Amino acid sequence: MAAHFRRNPVLLTGFGYIDSNHKSTSEIGRPKWCRSVAKSGLLERGRANCEAEMNSGSFCRRWFITGAVAMSLALLPGCKRSAQSYLESGQRYMQKGKYESARIEFLNAVSKDPRSAEAHYRLAQAYLAEHDVVNAFRNFESTAQLDPRNVDAGLEIAQLYVAGRQYDKAESTAQETLAVDPQNALAYQVIGESWARRQSYEKAISAFAKSVELDPSRGSAHMNLGLAEMAVH
């Protein structure tokens, strides 16, 4: 902005433009009371005082500062909200099933703090709830890049790879999760699904069995294990 003023020394005020010599380039540039005095023809002295003020550097500075302050005040309410505030609001919307409103709040959180892994993760969940798989995947990936130890994001990516029939990528992503959390039952289930989809049932059975061992309450793992065993026999 400073470079612009050096090349073209014109200041934008809240009412018009003032050139580098502090002369008004527009009748709009004059305060209302100045225009009234000038047009009335009643007080030449008042007109002279008006023009003197218009031509003063203090006038330019005063109106430029006034405009800047007004703009700051207009933006102030939005500036007060933190990324955490947007996250909390978005979570409340998610709990109510208002996914579009949640997504907007999470977008604001990401805008406030682009390097917040949590903000990207919550945004991805909102996109997924709206069946926007592409943007969900992108934000899960951003989460994993910002926080490589976020196993939830890694597993979401792996499951989306399975859904997209990219089974090799699904397995490798789940293996990366196991490097961080070796006892993660869902990671083994995803690996099992990737092998079952490739009809490698023996490997699928091994992965599903490990998932059941780590989390016996996981019904889907039991079901997948049974289906894999039926496919073999």
Coordinates of C-alpha atoms in Angstrom, one line a residue:
M1 CA 0.0 0.0 0.0
A2 CA 2.9 2.4 0.8
A3 CA 4.4 1.8 -2.6
H4 CA 1.1 2.7 -4.2
F5 CA 1.0 6.0 -2.4
R6 CA 4.6 6.8 -3.5
R7 CA 3.7 6.1 -7.2
N8 CA 0.3 7.9 -7.0
P9 CA 0.3 10.2 -4.0
V10 CA -3.5 10.3 -3.5
L11 CA -5.2 9.5 -0.2
L12 CA -8.6 7.9 -0.1
T13 CA -10.7 9.4 2.7
G14 CA -14.2 8.5 3.8
F15 CA -15.6 11.2 1.6
G16 CA -13.5 11.6 -1.5
Y17 CA -9.9 11.9 -2.7
I18 CA -7.3 14.4 -1.6
D19 CA -4.3 14.8 -3.9
S20 CA -0.6 15.2 -2.7
N21 CA -1.0 19.0 -2.5
H22 CA -4.0 18.5 -0.2
K23 CA -6.5 19.9 -2.7
S24 CA -9.9 18.4 -3.0
T25 CA -10.5 16.6 -6.3
S26 CA -14.2 16.4 -5.6
E27 CA -17.0 18.4 -4.0
I28 CA -17.8 15.3 -2.0
G29 CA -14.4 15.8 -0.4
R30 CA -15.6 18.7 1.6
P31 CA -17.4 18.4 4.9
K32 CA -21.1 19.2 4.7
W33 CA -20.9 22.4 6.7
C34 CA -18.1 23.6 4.4
R35 CA -20.2 23.1 1.3
S36 CA -23.1 24.9 2.9
V37 CA -21.0 27.9 3.8
A38 CA -19.4 28.0 0.4
K39 CA -22.7 27.8 -1.5
S40 CA -24.5 30.3 0.6
G41 CA -22.3 33.2 -0.3
L42 CA -23.1 34.8 3.0
L43 CA -19.7 34.6 4.6
E44 CA -16.6 34.9 2.4
R45 CA -14.5 34.7 5.5
G46 CA -16.2 31.4 6.4
R47 CA -15.5 30.2 2.8
A48 CA -11.8 31.2 3.2
N49 CA -11.6 29.3 6.5
C50 CA -13.2 26.3 4.9
E51 CA -10.8 26.2 2.0
A52 CA -7.9 26.8 4.3
E53 CA -8.9 23.8 6.4
M54 CA -9.5 21.7 3.2
N55 CA -6.0 22.6 2.0
S56 CA -4.3 21.7 5.3
G57 CA -2.5 18.4 5.9
S58 CA -4.2 18.0 9.2
F59 CA -7.6 17.7 7.4
C60 CA -6.3 14.8 5.3
R61 CA -4.8 13.0 8.2
R62 CA -7.9 13.5 10.3
W63 CA -10.4 12.2 7.8
F64 CA -8.0 9.3 6.8
I65 CA -7.7 8.2 10.4
T66 CA -11.5 8.6 10.9
G67 CA -12.2 6.3 8.0
A68 CA -9.6 3.8 9.2
V69 CA -11.1 3.8 12.7
A70 CA -14.7 3.3 11.3
M71 CA -13.5 0.4 9.3
S72 CA -11.8 -1.2 12.3
L73 CA -14.9 -0.8 14.4
A74 CA -17.0 -2.4 11.7
L75 CA -14.7 -5.4 11.6
L76 CA -14.2 -5.7 15.4
P77 CA -17.1 -8.1 16.3
G78 CA -15.9 -10.7 13.9
C79 CA -12.3 -10.3 15.0
K80 CA -13.1 -11.1 18.6
R81 CA -14.0 -14.7 17.7
S82 CA -11.2 -17.2 18.0
A83 CA -10.6 -20.4 16.1
Q84 CA -11.6 -22.4 19.2
S85 CA -14.9 -20.4 19.4
Y86 CA -15.7 -21.4 15.9
L87 CA -14.8 -25.0 16.6
E88 CA -17.1 -25.2 19.6
S89 CA -19.9 -23.6 17.7
G90 CA -19.4 -26.0 14.8
Q91 CA -19.5 -29.0 17.1
R92 CA -22.8 -27.9 18.5
Y93 CA -24.2 -27.7 15.0
M94 CA -22.9 -31.1 14.2
Q95 CA -24.6 -32.6 17.3
K96 CA -27.9 -31.1 16.0
G97 CA -27.4 -32.5 12.6
K98 CA -27.0 -29.0 11.1
Y99 CA -24.0 -29.9 8.9
E100 CA -24.0 -26.9 6.6
S101 CA -23.9 -24.5 9.5
A102 CA -21.2 -26.6 11.1
R103 CA -19.1 -26.6 7.9
I104 CA -19.3 -22.8 7.8
E105 CA -18.1 -22.5 11.4
F106 CA -15.3 -25.0 10.7
L107 CA -14.3 -23.0 7.6
N108 CA -14.0 -19.9 9.8
A109 CA -11.9 -21.8 12.2
V110 CA -9.5 -22.9 9.4
S111 CA -9.4 -19.3 8.2
K112 CA -8.5 -18.1 11.7
D113 CA -5.9 -20.8 12.2
P114 CA -4.9 -22.5 8.9
R115 CA -2.4 -24.8 10.7
S116 CA -4.9 -26.1 13.2
A117 CA -5.1 -29.9 12.6
E118 CA -8.3 -30.1 14.7
A119 CA -10.0 -27.4 12.5
H120 CA -9.2 -29.3 9.3
Y121 CA -10.3 -32.6 10.9
R122 CA -13.7 -31.1 12.1
L123 CA -14.2 -29.5 8.7
A124 CA -13.5 -32.9 7.0
Q125 CA -16.1 -34.5 9.2
A126 CA -18.7 -31.9 8.2
Y127 CA -17.9 -32.4 4.5
L128 CA -18.3 -36.2 5.0
A129 CA -21.6 -35.7 6.7
E130 CA -22.7 -33.8 3.6
H131 CA -21.4 -36.6 1.4
D132 CA -18.7 -34.3 -0.1
V133 CA -16.1 -37.0 -0.2
V134 CA -13.5 -34.9 -2.2
N135 CA -13.3 -32.0 0.2
A136 CA -13.5 -34.4 3.2
F137 CA -10.5 -36.3 1.8
R138 CA -8.5 -33.1 1.3
N139 CA -9.1 -32.0 4.8
F140 CA -8.3 -35.3 6.3
E141 CA -5.0 -35.2 4.4
S142 CA -4.3 -31.7 5.7
T143 CA -5.0 -33.0 9.2
A144 CA -2.5 -35.9 8.8
Q145 CA 0.1 -33.6 7.3
L146 CA -0.2 -31.1 10.2
D147 CA -0.4 -33.8 12.8
P148 CA 1.1 -37.1 11.7
R149 CA 0.1 -38.7 15.0
N150 CA -3.6 -38.1 14.4
V151 CA -4.6 -41.7 13.9
D152 CA -8.3 -40.9 13.4
A153 CA -7.5 -38.8 10.3
G154 CA -5.2 -41.6 8.9
L155 CA -8.0 -44.2 9.4
E156 CA -10.6 -41.9 7.7
I157 CA -8.2 -41.6 4.7
A158 CA -7.6 -45.4 4.6
Q159 CA -11.4 -46.1 4.7
L160 CA -11.9 -43.6 1.9
Y161 CA -9.2 -45.4 -0.1
V162 CA -11.1 -48.6 0.4
A163 CA -14.4 -47.0 -0.8
G164 CA -12.5 -45.7 -3.8
R165 CA -11.1 -49.1 -4.6
Q166 CA -7.5 -48.0 -4.0
Y167 CA -6.7 -51.0 -1.8
D168 CA -2.9 -50.7 -1.9
K169 CA -3.1 -47.2 -0.6
A170 CA -5.7 -48.2 2.0
E171 CA -3.4 -50.9 3.4
S172 CA -0.3 -48.7 3.4
T173 CA -2.2 -45.8 5.1
A174 CA -3.5 -48.2 7.8
Q175 CA 0.0 -49.6 8.3
E176 CA 1.2 -46.0 9.0
T177 CA -1.5 -45.8 11.6
L178 CA -0.3 -49.0 13.2
A179 CA 3.2 -47.5 13.4
V180 CA 1.8 -44.8 15.6
D181 CA -0.8 -47.0 17.4
P182 CA 0.1 -50.7 17.2
Q183 CA -3.0 -51.7 19.1
N184 CA -5.5 -50.0 16.9
A185 CA -8.3 -52.5 16.1
L186 CA -9.8 -50.4 13.3
A187 CA -6.6 -50.3 11.4
Y188 CA -6.4 -54.0 11.3
Q189 CA -10.1 -54.1 10.1
V190 CA -9.3 -51.7 7.3
I191 CA -6.3 -53.8 6.3
G192 CA -8.6 -56.9 6.3
E193 CA -11.1 -55.1 4.1
S194 CA -8.4 -54.1 1.6
W195 CA -7.3 -57.8 1.4
A196 CA -10.8 -59.1 1.2
R197 CA -11.7 -56.8 -1.7
R198 CA -8.7 -58.2 -3.5
Q199 CA -9.9 -61.7 -2.7
S200 CA -6.8 -62.4 -0.6
Y201 CA -9.0 -64.1 2.0
E202 CA -6.2 -65.7 4.1
K203 CA -4.6 -62.4 4.7
A204 CA -8.0 -60.8 5.3
I205 CA -8.8 -63.5 7.9
S206 CA -5.5 -62.8 9.7
A207 CA -6.2 -59.0 9.8
F208 CA -9.8 -59.5 10.9
A209 CA -8.8 -61.9 13.6
K210 CA -6.3 -59.4 15.0
S211 CA -9.0 -56.8 15.0
V212 CA -11.3 -59.0 17.0
E213 CA -8.6 -59.9 19.4
L214 CA -7.8 -56.2 20.1
D215 CA -11.5 -55.2 20.4
P216 CA -13.9 -58.1 20.9
S217 CA -16.8 -55.7 21.0
R218 CA -16.4 -54.6 17.4
G219 CA -19.3 -56.4 15.7
S220 CA -18.3 -55.4 12.2
A221 CA -14.9 -57.2 12.6
H222 CA -16.6 -60.4 13.8
M223 CA -18.9 -60.2 10.7
N224 CA -16.1 -59.6 8.3
L225 CA -14.1 -62.4 9.8
G226 CA -17.0 -64.8 9.3
L227 CA -17.5 -63.7 5.7
A228 CA -13.8 -64.1 4.9
E229 CA -13.8 -67.6 6.5
M230 CA -16.9 -68.5 4.4
A231 CA -15.2 -67.3 1.3
V232 CA -12.2 -69.6 1.9
H233 CA -14.4 -72.7 2.6

